[in-house]
XYZ file of C-alpha atoms in Angstrom:
596
model
C 32.318 46.312 19.557
C 28.950 48.003 18.835
C 29.484 47.644 15.086
C 30.192 43.956 15.534
C 27.012 43.513 17.549
C 24.980 45.260 14.868
C 26.642 43.594 11.915
C 25.858 40.040 13.022
C 22.046 40.457 12.788
C 22.441 42.436 9.574
C 24.534 39.683 8.027
C 21.979 37.085 9.125
C 19.162 39.129 7.586
C 21.046 39.575 4.290
C 21.848 35.886 4.179
C 18.173 35.071 4.781
C 17.140 37.424 1.965
C 19.570 35.849 -0.462
C 18.445 32.401 0.563
C 14.822 33.434 0.102
C 15.604 34.545 -3.460
C 17.394 31.250 -4.157
C 14.468 29.326 -2.740
C 12.028 31.386 -4.820
C 14.000 30.672 -7.999
C 14.219 26.912 -7.372
C 10.499 26.756 -6.578
C 9.525 28.860 -9.590
C 11.531 26.719 -12.040
C 10.078 23.479 -10.670
C 6.488 24.773 -10.753
C 6.835 26.410 -14.170
C 8.408 23.501 -16.041
C 7.455 20.271 -14.212
C 3.831 20.857 -13.204
C 1.905 18.738 -15.663
C -1.870 18.558 -15.698
C -2.295 21.358 -13.189
C -1.330 19.205 -10.184
C 1.858 18.866 -8.140
C 5.276 19.491 -9.684
C 7.114 16.330 -10.708
C 10.583 17.663 -9.898
C 11.311 19.636 -6.718
C 14.730 21.022 -5.763
C 13.785 23.704 -3.210
C 13.348 21.453 -0.160
C 16.945 20.109 -0.177
C 18.224 23.693 -0.267
C 16.384 24.493 2.970
C 17.419 21.133 4.451
C 21.086 21.856 3.753
C 20.700 25.361 5.216
C 19.336 24.195 8.593
C 20.401 20.584 9.244
C 24.015 21.477 10.122
C 22.968 24.281 12.479
C 21.434 24.269 15.988
C 17.656 24.384 15.969
C 17.564 27.876 17.489
C 18.898 29.206 14.152
C 16.241 27.562 11.972
C 13.554 30.242 12.221
C 15.113 32.867 9.913
C 15.922 30.625 6.904
C 12.590 28.823 7.339
C 10.755 32.167 7.258
C 12.700 33.249 4.159
C 11.835 29.961 2.445
C 8.192 30.409 3.415
C 8.051 33.858 1.822
C 9.889 32.770 -1.327
C 7.740 29.655 -1.679
C 4.492 31.565 -1.261
C 5.489 34.062 -3.963
C 6.550 31.309 -6.394
C 3.405 29.266 -5.801
C 1.158 32.315 -6.082
C 2.781 33.514 -9.332
C 3.375 30.201 -11.136
C 1.296 27.604 -9.284
C -2.120 27.282 -7.727
C -2.542 30.952 -6.899
C -2.453 33.099 -3.804
C -5.417 31.402 -2.098
C -3.673 28.073 -1.575
C -0.050 29.248 -1.650
C 0.463 29.889 2.101
C -0.870 26.512 3.240
C 0.900 24.605 0.464
C 4.224 26.322 1.146
C 3.823 25.641 4.852
C 3.747 21.885 4.143
C 6.819 22.193 1.896
C 8.849 24.056 4.531
C 7.665 21.644 7.217
C 9.068 18.787 5.131
C 12.611 20.152 5.389
C 12.198 20.851 9.110
C 10.959 17.309 9.792
C 13.824 15.785 7.801
C 16.423 17.952 9.570
C 14.943 17.199 12.995
C 14.988 13.441 12.328
C 18.572 13.530 11.077
C 19.811 15.486 14.091
C 17.906 13.247 16.471
C 19.177 10.015 14.910
C 22.780 10.919 14.130
C 23.382 13.747 16.607
C 25.371 15.776 14.076
C 22.957 16.225 11.192
C 23.416 14.657 7.768
C 26.433 12.349 7.457
C 26.819 11.061 3.893
C 30.325 9.723 4.525
C 29.166 6.397 5.974
C 26.711 3.694 4.970
C 24.711 4.265 8.131
C 24.581 7.994 7.471
C 23.394 7.468 3.885
C 20.659 5.086 4.983
C 19.481 7.468 7.714
C 19.458 10.308 5.184
C 17.361 8.315 2.713
C 14.867 7.190 5.362
C 14.449 10.629 6.945
C 14.699 12.983 3.972
C 13.513 10.821 1.063
C 10.937 8.530 2.659
C 9.376 9.832 5.881
C 9.452 13.621 5.395
C 8.085 13.811 1.781
C 5.530 11.093 2.483
C 4.134 13.048 5.434
C 4.256 16.483 3.801
C 2.687 15.010 0.665
C -0.490 14.218 2.568
C -1.129 17.878 3.338
C 0.318 19.155 0.075
C -1.676 16.789 -2.138
C -4.861 17.549 -0.214
C -4.312 21.297 -0.649
C -3.576 20.987 -4.387
C -6.573 18.682 -4.924
C -8.852 21.083 -3.103
C -7.721 24.128 -5.104
C -7.247 22.569 -8.575
C -9.908 19.817 -8.379
C -7.349 17.184 -9.434
C -6.946 13.679 -8.008
C -5.405 13.291 -4.544
C -3.529 10.062 -5.378
C -1.741 11.348 -8.476
C -0.884 14.578 -6.679
C 0.530 12.710 -3.695
C 2.529 10.393 -5.960
C 3.914 13.305 -8.005
C 4.677 15.214 -4.816
C 6.373 12.291 -3.115
C 8.492 11.202 -6.079
C 9.434 14.763 -7.041
C 10.383 15.782 -3.506
C 12.169 12.512 -2.694
C 14.212 12.614 -5.903
C 14.938 16.300 -5.574
C 16.219 15.825 -2.040
C 18.359 12.818 -2.923
C 19.750 14.553 -6.014
C 20.429 18.054 -4.726
C 20.965 17.580 -0.984
C 24.393 15.852 -1.228
C 26.012 18.649 -3.223
C 24.130 21.331 -1.247
C 25.329 19.830 2.052
C 28.924 19.608 0.840
C 28.800 23.223 -0.320
C 27.068 24.449 2.851
C 29.535 22.727 5.187
C 32.550 23.847 3.179
C 33.752 20.258 2.712
C 33.460 20.489 -1.070
C 35.640 23.552 -1.476
C 38.075 22.397 1.185
C 38.323 18.975 -0.443
C 38.931 20.466 -3.897
C 41.525 22.878 -2.496
C 43.464 20.001 -0.934
C 43.781 18.156 -4.231
C 47.120 18.177 -5.997
C 47.281 19.751 -9.430
C 47.259 16.391 -11.183
C 44.176 15.305 -9.264
C 42.416 18.574 -10.082
C 43.112 18.017 -13.745
C 41.792 14.487 -13.442
C 38.662 15.816 -11.767
C 38.136 18.428 -14.487
C 38.526 15.746 -17.147
C 36.005 13.550 -15.360
C 33.521 16.447 -15.202
C 33.935 17.011 -18.940
C 33.486 13.277 -19.541
C 30.289 13.248 -17.468
C 28.949 16.265 -19.351
C 29.836 14.741 -22.722
C 28.301 11.336 -21.924
C 25.173 12.891 -20.444
C 24.846 15.250 -23.415
C 25.253 12.369 -25.837
C 22.799 10.054 -24.067
C 20.045 12.580 -23.387
C 20.607 14.543 -26.578
C 19.335 11.697 -28.770
C 16.099 9.728 -28.758
C 16.971 6.763 -30.979
C 18.655 4.375 -28.542
C 17.941 3.549 -24.833
C 21.438 4.404 -23.598
C 20.511 5.383 -20.056
C 23.052 2.912 -18.686
C 26.006 4.913 -20.066
C 25.950 7.804 -17.526
C 26.354 5.234 -14.770
C 29.969 4.727 -15.866
C 31.240 8.268 -15.131
C 29.109 8.315 -11.979
C 30.834 5.178 -10.732
C 34.290 6.463 -11.704
C 33.613 9.764 -9.929
C 32.540 7.939 -6.776
C 35.622 5.692 -6.848
C 38.125 8.441 -7.560
C 36.733 11.391 -5.603
C 34.378 9.919 -2.991
C 31.360 12.047 -2.011
C 32.545 15.208 -3.754
C 33.000 13.539 -7.124
C 29.782 11.571 -6.801
C 27.751 14.640 -5.840
C 29.060 16.744 -8.735
C 28.505 13.926 -11.241
C 24.974 13.379 -9.951
C 24.157 17.062 -10.337
C 25.481 17.094 -13.923
C 23.454 14.056 -14.996
C 20.334 15.356 -13.244
C 20.527 18.831 -14.791
C 21.270 17.655 -18.328
C 18.846 14.728 -18.190
C 16.094 16.829 -16.666
C 16.560 19.667 -19.155
C 16.354 17.407 -22.211
C 13.447 15.380 -20.849
C 11.407 18.431 -19.875
C 12.212 19.945 -23.277
C 10.703 16.938 -25.026
C 13.884 15.095 -26.045
C 16.112 12.294 -24.858
C 15.784 8.507 -24.649
C 13.093 8.756 -21.977
C 10.676 9.670 -24.802
C 11.149 6.193 -26.264
C 8.784 5.093 -23.500
C 5.148 5.103 -24.529
C 3.118 7.248 -22.173
C 2.282 10.765 -21.142
C 4.808 13.491 -20.363
C 3.977 13.062 -16.708
C 4.747 9.318 -16.827
C 8.025 9.955 -18.613
C 9.004 12.490 -15.975
C 8.250 9.926 -13.286
C 10.423 7.382 -15.059
C 13.291 9.887 -15.228
C 12.907 10.441 -11.523
C 13.143 6.731 -10.811
C 16.211 6.447 -13.030
C 17.961 9.361 -11.353
C 16.993 8.147 -7.902
C 18.553 4.763 -8.626
C 21.745 6.385 -9.901
C 21.913 8.733 -6.913
C 21.450 6.000 -4.305
C 23.987 3.793 -6.075
C 26.567 6.593 -6.158
C 26.004 7.614 -2.543
C 26.359 4.043 -1.304
C 29.513 3.469 -3.343
C 31.030 6.724 -2.092
C 30.171 5.935 1.508
C 31.569 2.406 1.308
C 34.789 3.586 -0.342
C 35.204 6.397 2.184
C 34.751 3.949 5.031
C 37.243 1.499 3.513
C 39.721 4.318 2.973
C 39.448 5.345 6.619
C 39.932 1.760 7.689
C 42.954 1.371 5.426
C 44.561 4.550 6.746
C 43.899 3.456 10.317
C 45.278 -0.008 9.565
C 48.486 1.363 8.063
C 48.965 3.760 10.948
C 48.310 0.980 13.431
C 50.739 -1.335 11.692
C 53.436 1.354 11.651
C 52.951 2.043 15.356
C 52.972 -1.646 16.136
C 56.242 -2.243 14.281
C 57.852 0.768 15.923
C 56.812 -0.351 19.382
C 57.695 -3.996 18.824
C 61.172 -3.263 17.485
C 62.253 -0.564 19.896
C 60.260 -0.915 23.086
C 61.535 -2.525 26.260
C 57.958 -3.617 26.946
C 56.980 -7.074 25.791
C 54.373 -7.345 23.028
C 52.439 -10.598 22.816
C 49.920 -11.581 20.172
C 47.548 -14.194 21.530
C 45.028 -16.519 19.920
C 41.439 -16.647 21.091
C 42.228 -19.597 23.384
C 45.165 -17.757 24.988
C 48.136 -19.285 23.168
C 51.106 -17.135 22.167
C 51.165 -16.356 18.464
C 53.996 -13.811 18.627
C 56.410 -12.553 21.296
C 58.609 -9.492 20.809
C 62.400 -9.825 21.325
C 62.250 -7.822 24.566
C 60.876 -10.864 26.386
C 64.408 -12.271 26.439
C 65.627 -9.376 28.574
C 62.530 -9.326 30.755
C 62.076 -12.997 31.516
C 64.967 -14.819 29.876
C 62.719 -16.563 27.334
C 63.529 -17.264 23.687
C 60.701 -15.564 21.719
C 60.556 -18.276 19.074
C 60.213 -21.031 21.676
C 57.102 -19.392 23.153
C 55.017 -19.548 19.971
C 52.185 -22.021 20.464
C 52.566 -22.185 24.247
C 49.841 -21.146 26.657
C 50.502 -17.642 27.959
C 49.299 -18.585 31.442
C 52.403 -20.759 31.907
C 54.381 -17.508 32.276
C 52.157 -16.404 35.161
C 52.244 -17.365 38.836
C 49.480 -19.974 39.388
C 47.746 -17.833 42.033
C 47.267 -14.996 39.494
C 46.239 -17.000 36.436
C 42.507 -16.770 37.061
C 42.475 -12.954 37.105
C 44.558 -12.754 33.925
C 42.336 -15.310 32.186
C 39.292 -13.243 33.131
C 40.821 -10.161 31.522
C 41.567 -12.154 28.355
C 37.936 -13.282 28.168
C 36.738 -9.705 28.625
C 39.032 -8.537 25.807
C 37.523 -11.226 23.564
C 33.996 -10.165 24.498
C 34.635 -6.395 24.122
C 37.384 -5.940 21.501
C 36.901 -2.162 21.337
C 38.130 -1.692 24.918
C 41.566 -2.007 26.512
C 41.783 -4.038 29.704
C 44.554 -3.680 32.280
C 45.632 -6.270 34.839
C 48.516 -6.599 37.294
C 49.956 -9.999 38.142
C 53.147 -11.822 39.082
C 55.087 -13.337 36.220
C 57.595 -16.169 36.330
C 61.035 -15.959 34.718
C 62.909 -18.849 33.153
C 64.932 -19.302 36.357
C 61.783 -19.345 38.505
C 62.198 -15.820 39.849
C 59.070 -13.696 40.153
C 58.380 -10.184 38.939
C 55.370 -7.913 38.977
C 53.899 -7.260 35.513
C 51.179 -5.027 34.098
C 49.421 -6.050 30.886
C 47.311 -3.874 28.592
C 45.195 -6.243 26.501
C 42.924 -5.484 23.567
C 41.020 -7.778 21.224
C 41.843 -8.087 17.519
C 38.992 -8.192 14.999
C 38.979 -9.021 11.302
C 37.213 -7.048 8.562
C 33.919 -8.785 9.372
C 34.110 -7.771 13.022
C 34.884 -11.270 14.301
C 37.373 -11.538 17.177
C 40.473 -13.435 16.064
C 42.810 -12.913 19.006
C 44.318 -10.285 21.268
C 47.431 -8.156 21.558
C 48.950 -7.583 24.972
C 51.664 -5.140 26.036
C 53.493 -6.396 29.139
C 55.532 -4.086 31.354
C 57.765 -4.854 34.327
C 56.377 -2.904 37.304
C 58.385 -4.623 40.045
C 60.172 -1.430 41.020
C 56.915 0.473 40.996
C 55.287 -2.155 43.207
C 58.219 -2.069 45.642
C 58.096 1.714 45.817
C 54.328 1.596 46.176
C 54.616 -0.818 49.102
C 57.195 1.439 50.723
C 54.964 4.475 50.280
C 51.936 2.661 51.663
C 53.956 1.492 54.643
C 55.282 5.008 55.212
C 51.813 6.513 54.894
C 50.399 4.065 57.460
C 53.291 3.995 59.956
C 54.068 6.338 62.830
C 57.659 7.486 62.130
C 58.639 7.719 65.829
C 57.393 4.433 67.269
C 57.243 2.294 64.113
C 53.661 1.181 64.804
C 50.669 1.946 62.580
C 49.225 5.456 62.576
C 45.698 6.836 62.807
C 44.962 6.388 59.107
C 45.875 2.696 59.130
C 44.054 2.144 62.410
C 40.828 3.593 60.979
C 41.021 1.220 58.011
C 41.704 -1.775 60.248
C 38.869 -0.882 62.611
C 36.470 -0.535 59.655
C 37.542 -3.979 58.465
C 37.007 -5.500 61.929
C 33.567 -3.900 62.106
C 32.754 -5.564 58.778
C 34.089 -8.891 60.101
C 31.890 -8.659 63.187
C 28.860 -7.776 61.067
C 29.552 -10.819 58.879
C 29.932 -13.102 61.899
C 33.655 -13.692 61.379
C 34.682 -12.910 64.969
C 34.418 -10.545 67.927
C 36.706 -7.819 69.223
C 37.295 -4.872 71.497
C 38.686 -1.392 70.844
C 40.812 0.231 73.583
C 41.953 3.855 73.681
C 45.005 4.440 75.943
C 46.481 7.752 77.061
C 49.779 8.232 78.976
C 49.192 9.969 82.281
C 50.778 13.395 82.885
C 52.884 13.077 79.740
C 53.278 16.847 79.503
C 55.202 16.774 82.780
C 57.744 14.403 81.212
C 58.373 16.805 78.345
C 58.524 19.818 80.632
C 60.834 18.211 83.196
C 63.136 16.133 81.007
C 62.719 17.494 77.452
C 61.066 16.232 74.305
C 63.809 13.702 73.624
C 62.951 11.976 76.900
C 59.285 12.159 75.958
C 60.060 10.439 72.677
C 61.908 7.681 74.556
C 58.876 7.176 76.780
C 56.572 6.865 73.741
C 58.903 4.350 72.074
C 59.264 2.367 75.285
C 55.486 2.156 75.674
C 55.126 0.975 72.059
C 57.831 -1.704 72.524
C 56.290 -3.088 75.714
C 52.785 -3.031 74.216
C 53.959 -4.836 71.074
C 55.453 -7.634 73.159
C 52.374 -7.907 75.356
C 49.839 -8.220 72.534
C 48.995 -11.248 70.437
C 49.776 -11.459 66.683
C 46.128 -10.844 65.716
C 45.910 -7.676 67.835
C 46.648 -4.179 66.500
C 48.566 -1.371 68.211
C 48.400 2.159 66.801
C 49.460 5.641 67.768
C 46.544 8.017 67.277
C 48.617 11.112 67.966
C 50.657 12.693 70.766
C 50.576 10.389 73.796
C 47.342 8.645 72.726
C 47.361 5.038 71.536
C 44.686 2.562 70.489
C 44.328 -1.215 70.453
C 42.194 -3.646 68.515
C 42.027 -6.832 70.575
C 40.606 -9.516 68.343
C 38.735 -12.712 69.188
C 38.226 -11.564 72.772
C 35.216 -10.281 74.657
C 35.218 -7.153 76.779
C 36.469 -8.892 79.951
C 39.204 -10.859 78.183
C 40.377 -7.633 76.573
C 40.322 -5.949 79.974
C 42.620 -8.647 81.331
C 45.077 -8.143 78.463
C 45.106 -4.371 78.961
C 45.393 -4.770 82.733
C 48.497 -6.896 82.291
C 49.947 -4.218 80.011
C 49.069 -1.522 82.559
C 51.002 -3.307 85.313
C 54.023 -3.818 83.041
C 54.100 -0.122 82.172
C 53.693 0.908 85.798
C 56.774 -1.179 86.681
C 58.785 0.209 83.733
C 61.609 2.705 84.145
C 62.873 4.628 81.103
C 66.309 6.253 81.015
C 66.289 9.861 79.871
C 69.933 9.845 78.741
C 70.942 12.422 81.326
C 71.410 10.099 84.308
C 67.752 10.162 85.273
C 64.978 7.592 84.917
C 61.329 8.284 84.145
C 58.404 6.249 85.341
C 54.920 6.689 83.895
C 51.476 5.107 83.730
C 48.511 5.167 81.381
C 44.732 5.223 81.589
C 42.431 3.408 79.186
C 38.873 2.990 78.030
C 37.512 -0.163 76.344
C 34.476 -0.522 74.058
C 33.213 -3.617 72.238
C 33.326 -3.725 68.434
C 29.620 -4.375 67.983
C 27.707 -5.328 64.865
C 25.891 -2.437 63.240
C 28.079 0.217 64.877
C 30.280 2.697 63.094
C 33.948 3.440 63.754
C 33.000 6.817 65.193
C 30.522 5.174 67.566
C 33.073 2.668 68.905
C 35.812 5.296 69.368
C 33.437 7.711 71.085
C 32.405 5.092 73.644
C 36.045 4.114 74.243
C 36.952 7.787 74.686
C 34.142 8.283 77.199
C 35.422 5.324 79.199
C 38.952 6.789 79.030
C 37.733 10.104 80.453
C 36.075 8.293 83.326
C 39.343 6.487 84.055
C 41.222 9.785 84.157
C 38.565 11.406 86.333
C 38.788 8.452 88.734
C 42.471 9.050 89.405
C 44.329 7.733 86.302
C 46.461 4.583 85.999
C 43.324 2.528 85.567
C 40.944 1.072 82.995
C 37.231 1.653 82.506
C 34.714 -0.236 80.373
C 32.188 1.467 78.080
C 28.644 1.556 79.375
């Protein structure tokens, strides 16, 4: 474990040293061979190396490679450029350029450089080839002008074009190599495809060698052919390799004084700038083609997979699959609709889908259809009651999603319909069981709390008035002790039966637990509710319950009543009713008390 802890920093340090040497070499070559007139270098390939090293990593790991690049750049600039006096400041601007570009790319895309999409390519060009070199060029050109006494404008222009081209040219292949995508992509290729790729590389080398190896004819358009083929056949990997080949061969011949670029009248510096513009155009063209083809390939794969899944589901699923037009008419119905609703699939084509839905539920389903049209990337779910051919009803659940064409326009929707009648029936049974007292058959505490909350909301909204009553059977423990729990259960059931008959349909009777019950007396004030409960109290007092062992049991109850007032909580109402109940018990039981 200790060796592992030590080896990680050592490996990072070795990697930084190697990267610093690579950065030094790239900087030295650019300064030595492309620095015309004593100003800024016209070609610069060191910045994209640092960009590729840091942009795919978290920012906390940027310091070491940036420091290595700073050291390597200072040495190269001091030995081959403007000297030691200006080297630190100049190199600082160069390293800052890569950091700015990487920061912008991570901030905009979230994952760093993504050259596999058109958006990613455009973000890369804006951040790394426009903003970053333009900003760093201000400080770099000023430093070079101050040290070498050359013009600021020409230095900035040489800096900007050299750094922008270098980044566009080298960064794609450096990023692919750094992320491992290049080697992984090549390894995945079949042998025939590898041979094709090798042949294409040889073709690119041959064409580039032919075009840039002669200076009689302006044949700069010819390398665009293998570049385009590479982008079409091998996406980003092929395009990046082809770009690097053309750039290296073209740059070598042009810097060496040969090639068709020298047909242009002008200075060596101007010819180098023209080569940069030519390569930049080829690079951007290749990147855009590769990104567009990669995106179309992903879409095609997704489309084929989606079509295969759709056919599999449509042919073998018991669920119904409907394809709908934008206005909600059926464009296709799977054969399973015959078993589900008794409909002939062919006869449904062209009909409005809402005709298969119960009229009371059509509005909610239509709303879901409109939402699917407005947001085609989301799936919307709705439950409703469908209508069979014979008029019978069934509960259905539809999952609906919009369909878009290649331009992103919504052209319809696909809906998967499932029969959930059994689920709904079971759900209703479970809800009833969860809200019903199993002994008496009346609602339990959970259901009562929900109903009381609803009545409180009704009172607050001015939809009625009501009273809550809490009732407790007097001396119920004596019944259990003297006659057994079975007799106690009979007493509880008898109370519930009498209370049910005594109450109105809009009233609620619930068992809170043990021998405690509660009432919601609706559309009655406190005194009207007292009269209803008083009538129930007298009926219970006159009741005699058989124990099953030749004995009868008589019992009474005490109660407390509290109004369901606006602005009060359920806990507040129940507490006041309980306090009234305690007063009734303290006063001798078999009586009612009103909340203060």
